[in-house]
XYZ file of C-alpha atoms in Angstrom:
281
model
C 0.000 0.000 0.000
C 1.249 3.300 -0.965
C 2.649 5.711 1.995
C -0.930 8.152 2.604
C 1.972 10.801 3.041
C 3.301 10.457 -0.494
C -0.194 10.128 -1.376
C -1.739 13.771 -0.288
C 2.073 15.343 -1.470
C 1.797 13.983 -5.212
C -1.688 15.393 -7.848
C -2.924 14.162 -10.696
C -0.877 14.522 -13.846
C -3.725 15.333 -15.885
C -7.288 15.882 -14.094
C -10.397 15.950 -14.756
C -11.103 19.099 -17.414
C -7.326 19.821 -17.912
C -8.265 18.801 -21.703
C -11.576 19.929 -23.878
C -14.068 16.835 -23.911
C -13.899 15.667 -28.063
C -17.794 15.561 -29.984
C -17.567 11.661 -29.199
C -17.287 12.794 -25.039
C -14.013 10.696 -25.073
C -11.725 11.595 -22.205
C -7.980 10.983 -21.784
C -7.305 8.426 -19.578
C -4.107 9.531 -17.604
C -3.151 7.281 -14.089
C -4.811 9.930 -11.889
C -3.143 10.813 -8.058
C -4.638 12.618 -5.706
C -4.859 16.299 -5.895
C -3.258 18.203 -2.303
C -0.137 18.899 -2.013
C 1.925 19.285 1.615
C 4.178 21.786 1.654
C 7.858 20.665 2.184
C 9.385 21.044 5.721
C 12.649 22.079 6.796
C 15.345 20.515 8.556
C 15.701 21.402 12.590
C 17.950 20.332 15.159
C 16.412 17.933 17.345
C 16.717 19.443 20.757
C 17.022 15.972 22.182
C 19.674 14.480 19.728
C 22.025 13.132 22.970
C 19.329 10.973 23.163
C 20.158 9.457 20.181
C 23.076 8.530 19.715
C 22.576 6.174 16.342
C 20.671 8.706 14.843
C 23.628 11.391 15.309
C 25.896 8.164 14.106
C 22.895 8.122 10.841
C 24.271 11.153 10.364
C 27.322 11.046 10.213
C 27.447 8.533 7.907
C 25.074 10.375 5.464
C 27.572 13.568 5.925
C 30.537 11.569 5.356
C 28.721 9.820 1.895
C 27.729 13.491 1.162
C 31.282 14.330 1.084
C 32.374 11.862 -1.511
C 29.764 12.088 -3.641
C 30.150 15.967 -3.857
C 33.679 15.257 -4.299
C 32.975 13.999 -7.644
C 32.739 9.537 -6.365
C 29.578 7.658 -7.287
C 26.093 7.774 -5.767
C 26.054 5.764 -2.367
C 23.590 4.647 0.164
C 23.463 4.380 3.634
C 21.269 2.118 4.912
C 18.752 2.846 8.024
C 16.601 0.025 8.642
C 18.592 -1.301 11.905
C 17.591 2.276 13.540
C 15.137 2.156 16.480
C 11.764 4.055 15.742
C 12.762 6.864 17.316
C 16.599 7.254 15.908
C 14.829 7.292 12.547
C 12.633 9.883 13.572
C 15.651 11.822 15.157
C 17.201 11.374 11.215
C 13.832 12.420 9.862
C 13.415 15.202 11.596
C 17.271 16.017 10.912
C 16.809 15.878 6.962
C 13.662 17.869 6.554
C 11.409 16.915 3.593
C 12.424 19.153 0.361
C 10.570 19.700 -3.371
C 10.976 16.544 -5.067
C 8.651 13.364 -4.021
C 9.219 10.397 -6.261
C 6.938 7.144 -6.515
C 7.937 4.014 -8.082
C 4.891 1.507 -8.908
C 3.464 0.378 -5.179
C 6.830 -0.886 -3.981
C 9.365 2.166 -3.864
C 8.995 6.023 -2.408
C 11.495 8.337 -2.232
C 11.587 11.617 -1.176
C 14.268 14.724 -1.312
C 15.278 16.176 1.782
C 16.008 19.762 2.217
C 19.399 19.303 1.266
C 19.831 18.312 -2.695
C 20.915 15.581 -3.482
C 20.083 13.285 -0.233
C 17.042 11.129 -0.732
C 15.013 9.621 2.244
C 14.023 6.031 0.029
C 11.457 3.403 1.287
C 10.901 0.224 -0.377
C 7.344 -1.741 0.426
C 6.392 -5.406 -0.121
C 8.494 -8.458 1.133
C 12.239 -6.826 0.831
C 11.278 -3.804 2.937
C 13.825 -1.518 3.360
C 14.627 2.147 4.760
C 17.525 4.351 3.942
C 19.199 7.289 2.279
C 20.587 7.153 -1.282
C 23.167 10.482 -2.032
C 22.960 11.619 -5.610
C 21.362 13.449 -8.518
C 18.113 10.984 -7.909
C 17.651 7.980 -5.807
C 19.574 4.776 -7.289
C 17.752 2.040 -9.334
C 14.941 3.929 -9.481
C 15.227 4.928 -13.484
C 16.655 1.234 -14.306
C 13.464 -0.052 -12.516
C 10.925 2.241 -14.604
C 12.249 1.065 -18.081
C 13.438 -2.824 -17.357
C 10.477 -3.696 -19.547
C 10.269 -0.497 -21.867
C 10.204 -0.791 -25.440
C 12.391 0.602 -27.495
C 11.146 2.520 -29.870
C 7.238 3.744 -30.651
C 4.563 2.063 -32.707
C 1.814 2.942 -34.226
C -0.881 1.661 -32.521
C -2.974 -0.927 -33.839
C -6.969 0.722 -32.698
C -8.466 3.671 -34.238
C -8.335 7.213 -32.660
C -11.267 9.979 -34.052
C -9.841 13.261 -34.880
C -5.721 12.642 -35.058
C -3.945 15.568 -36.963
C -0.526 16.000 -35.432
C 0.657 12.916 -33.398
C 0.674 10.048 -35.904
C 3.919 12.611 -37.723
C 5.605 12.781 -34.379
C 6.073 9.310 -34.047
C 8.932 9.488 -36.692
C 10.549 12.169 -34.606
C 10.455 10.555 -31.459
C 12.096 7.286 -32.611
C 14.794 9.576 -34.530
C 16.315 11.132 -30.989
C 16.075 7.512 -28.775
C 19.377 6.389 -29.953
C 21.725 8.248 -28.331
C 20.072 9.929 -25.438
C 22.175 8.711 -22.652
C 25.590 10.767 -24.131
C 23.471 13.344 -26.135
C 24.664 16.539 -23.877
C 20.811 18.204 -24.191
C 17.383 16.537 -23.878
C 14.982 16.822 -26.910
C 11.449 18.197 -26.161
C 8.309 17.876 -27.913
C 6.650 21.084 -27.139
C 2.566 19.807 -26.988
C 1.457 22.802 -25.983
C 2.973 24.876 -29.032
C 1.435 21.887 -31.678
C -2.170 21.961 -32.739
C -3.322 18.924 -31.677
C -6.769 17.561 -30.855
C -7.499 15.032 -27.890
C -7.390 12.622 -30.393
C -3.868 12.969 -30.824
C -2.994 12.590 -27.328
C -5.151 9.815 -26.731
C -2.601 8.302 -29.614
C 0.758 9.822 -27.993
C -0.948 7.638 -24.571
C -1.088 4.666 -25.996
C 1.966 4.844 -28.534
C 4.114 5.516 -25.843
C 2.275 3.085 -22.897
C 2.194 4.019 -19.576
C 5.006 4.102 -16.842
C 4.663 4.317 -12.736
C 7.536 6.216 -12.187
C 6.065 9.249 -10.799
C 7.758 12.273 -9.708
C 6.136 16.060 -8.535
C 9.200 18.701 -8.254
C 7.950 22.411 -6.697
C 11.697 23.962 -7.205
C 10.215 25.053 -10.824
C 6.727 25.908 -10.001
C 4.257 22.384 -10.108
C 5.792 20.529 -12.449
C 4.816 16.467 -12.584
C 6.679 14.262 -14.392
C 5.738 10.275 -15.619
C 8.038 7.917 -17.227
C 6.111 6.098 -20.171
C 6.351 2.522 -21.941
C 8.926 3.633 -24.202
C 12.807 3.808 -22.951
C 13.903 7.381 -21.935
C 10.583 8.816 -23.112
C 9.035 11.178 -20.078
C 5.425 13.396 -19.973
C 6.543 16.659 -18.205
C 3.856 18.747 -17.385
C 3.837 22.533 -15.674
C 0.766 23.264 -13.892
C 0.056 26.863 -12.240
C -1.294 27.588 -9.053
C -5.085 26.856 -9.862
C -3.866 23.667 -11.013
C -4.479 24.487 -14.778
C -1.959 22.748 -17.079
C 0.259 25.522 -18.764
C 3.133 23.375 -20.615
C 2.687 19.675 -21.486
C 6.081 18.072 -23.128
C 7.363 14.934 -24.195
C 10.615 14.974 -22.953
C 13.767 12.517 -24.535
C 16.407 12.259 -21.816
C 17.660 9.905 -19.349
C 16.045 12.057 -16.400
C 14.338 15.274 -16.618
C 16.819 18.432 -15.200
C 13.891 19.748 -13.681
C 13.953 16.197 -10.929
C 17.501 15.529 -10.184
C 19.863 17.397 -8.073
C 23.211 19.364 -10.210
C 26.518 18.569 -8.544
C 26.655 22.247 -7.532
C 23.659 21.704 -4.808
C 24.929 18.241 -3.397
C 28.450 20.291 -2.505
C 26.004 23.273 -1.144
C 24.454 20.213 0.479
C 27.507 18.984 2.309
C 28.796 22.308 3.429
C 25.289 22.621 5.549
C 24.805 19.187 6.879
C 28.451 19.456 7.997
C 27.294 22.973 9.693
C 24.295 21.116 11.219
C 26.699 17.870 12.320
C 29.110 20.581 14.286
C 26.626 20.893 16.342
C 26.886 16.828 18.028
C 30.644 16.963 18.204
């Protein structure tokens, strides 16, 4: 069962009336999440931290991961599951919750602290787990979404009323998959600047299939990002704050910029956790 918490922080990517309903009252027929979001929290010393002394340990762990990962080493993770209850909460409380909340099928949650770059990751199911993965976006996460992708779009085999646009972009999308993990700059599809006609999205849907990597990022305004069916393909979408969709993309890349932390903020990262760590020594 899905964490309620990650539940009321991530909406829908596209609600009900975010698209015009076609003369055959066909709607599009996105994976829909619920629509609050909780504002992110951030991190506090715990006035009681001698109290808790494996949490302050937790810590120093994640600092001293931090500090090799900013200084240019692979991600790492450091693993929290032996922690009592309350040392967790102690780390919890010491990490803060930041803009990016990520959700991974039923199984796998994941959410940025207030320092980039250090991810608070919970796994569901019979290998529960509990810990803290340091870099650009929680590990194995990406490699999960598209172990079963397909590799390139096809035309789908129903009917859609009204197409105009889409079946033509099919062509372009295939054209810039090969590639993407060294090409230096993602290639976007820029819906919102194409005439198109529900039709055509209801096509784009089921060309590309339908992913359940999820991820809502407020660093950029509301932006909520899906991984589809197709390798590297993403829906990025830019909502305002009524909630009405204002840029829908199709984004090639290996990760959207908009959901992963730049080296920059994980070494802006480990200068303040190693501020907040001073504090237990």
């Amino acid at each position: 069962m899905m964490n309620p918490d990650i539940e009321t922080l991530l909406s829908a990517l596209v609600g009900p009336g975010s698209q015009p309903d076609g003369p055959d009252d066909a709607k599009l027929d996105y994976m829909i999440m619920p629509e609050e979001m909780r504002v992110f929290s951030m991190a506090s010393i715990p006035a009681d931290a001698a109290d808790h002394g494996a949490g302050v340990a937790a810590g120093e762990a994640i600092l001293a991961a931090l500090n090799r990962v900013a200084a240019g080493g692979p991600e790492e993770s450091v693993d929290l599951a032996h922690l009592a209850p309350a040392d967790l909460a102690f780390v919890d409380q010491l990490l803060g919750e930041g803009e990016v909340s990520v959700v991974l099928g039923e199984s796998h949650q994941a959410q940025e602290s207030v320092l980039a770059g250090v991810w608070r990751v919970r796994q569901t199911g019979e290998r529960r787990g509990d810990r803290v993965d340091i870099g650009a976006f929680p590990a194995g996460f990406i490699a999960a979404a598209f172990g079963r992708a397909q590799g390139e779009v096809t035309i789908p085999e129903k009917s859609f009323d009204g197409l105009f646009n889409a079946p033509a972009l099919i062509a372009e999308i295939n054209a810039h998959i090969p590639g993407t993990a060294t090409r230096a700059e993602p290639h976007v599809i820029n819906l919102s600047l194409l005439p198109h006609t529900e039709g055509d999205l209801l096509f784009l849907e089921e060309a590309l299939g339908k992913g359940d990597l999820i991820i809502l990022s407020r660093g950029y305004g509301n932006c909520r990002i899906r991984s589809t069916g197709t390798r590297h393909n993403w829906w990025v979408r830019y909502f305002n704050s009524q909630d009405t969709l204002i840029l829908n993309t199709i984004e090639i890349s290996p990760l959207p910029a908009v959901a992963q932390a730049a080296p920059e903020d994980i070494a802006d990262s480990a200068e303040r956790l190693a501020e907040i760590m001073d504090t237990y020594r």
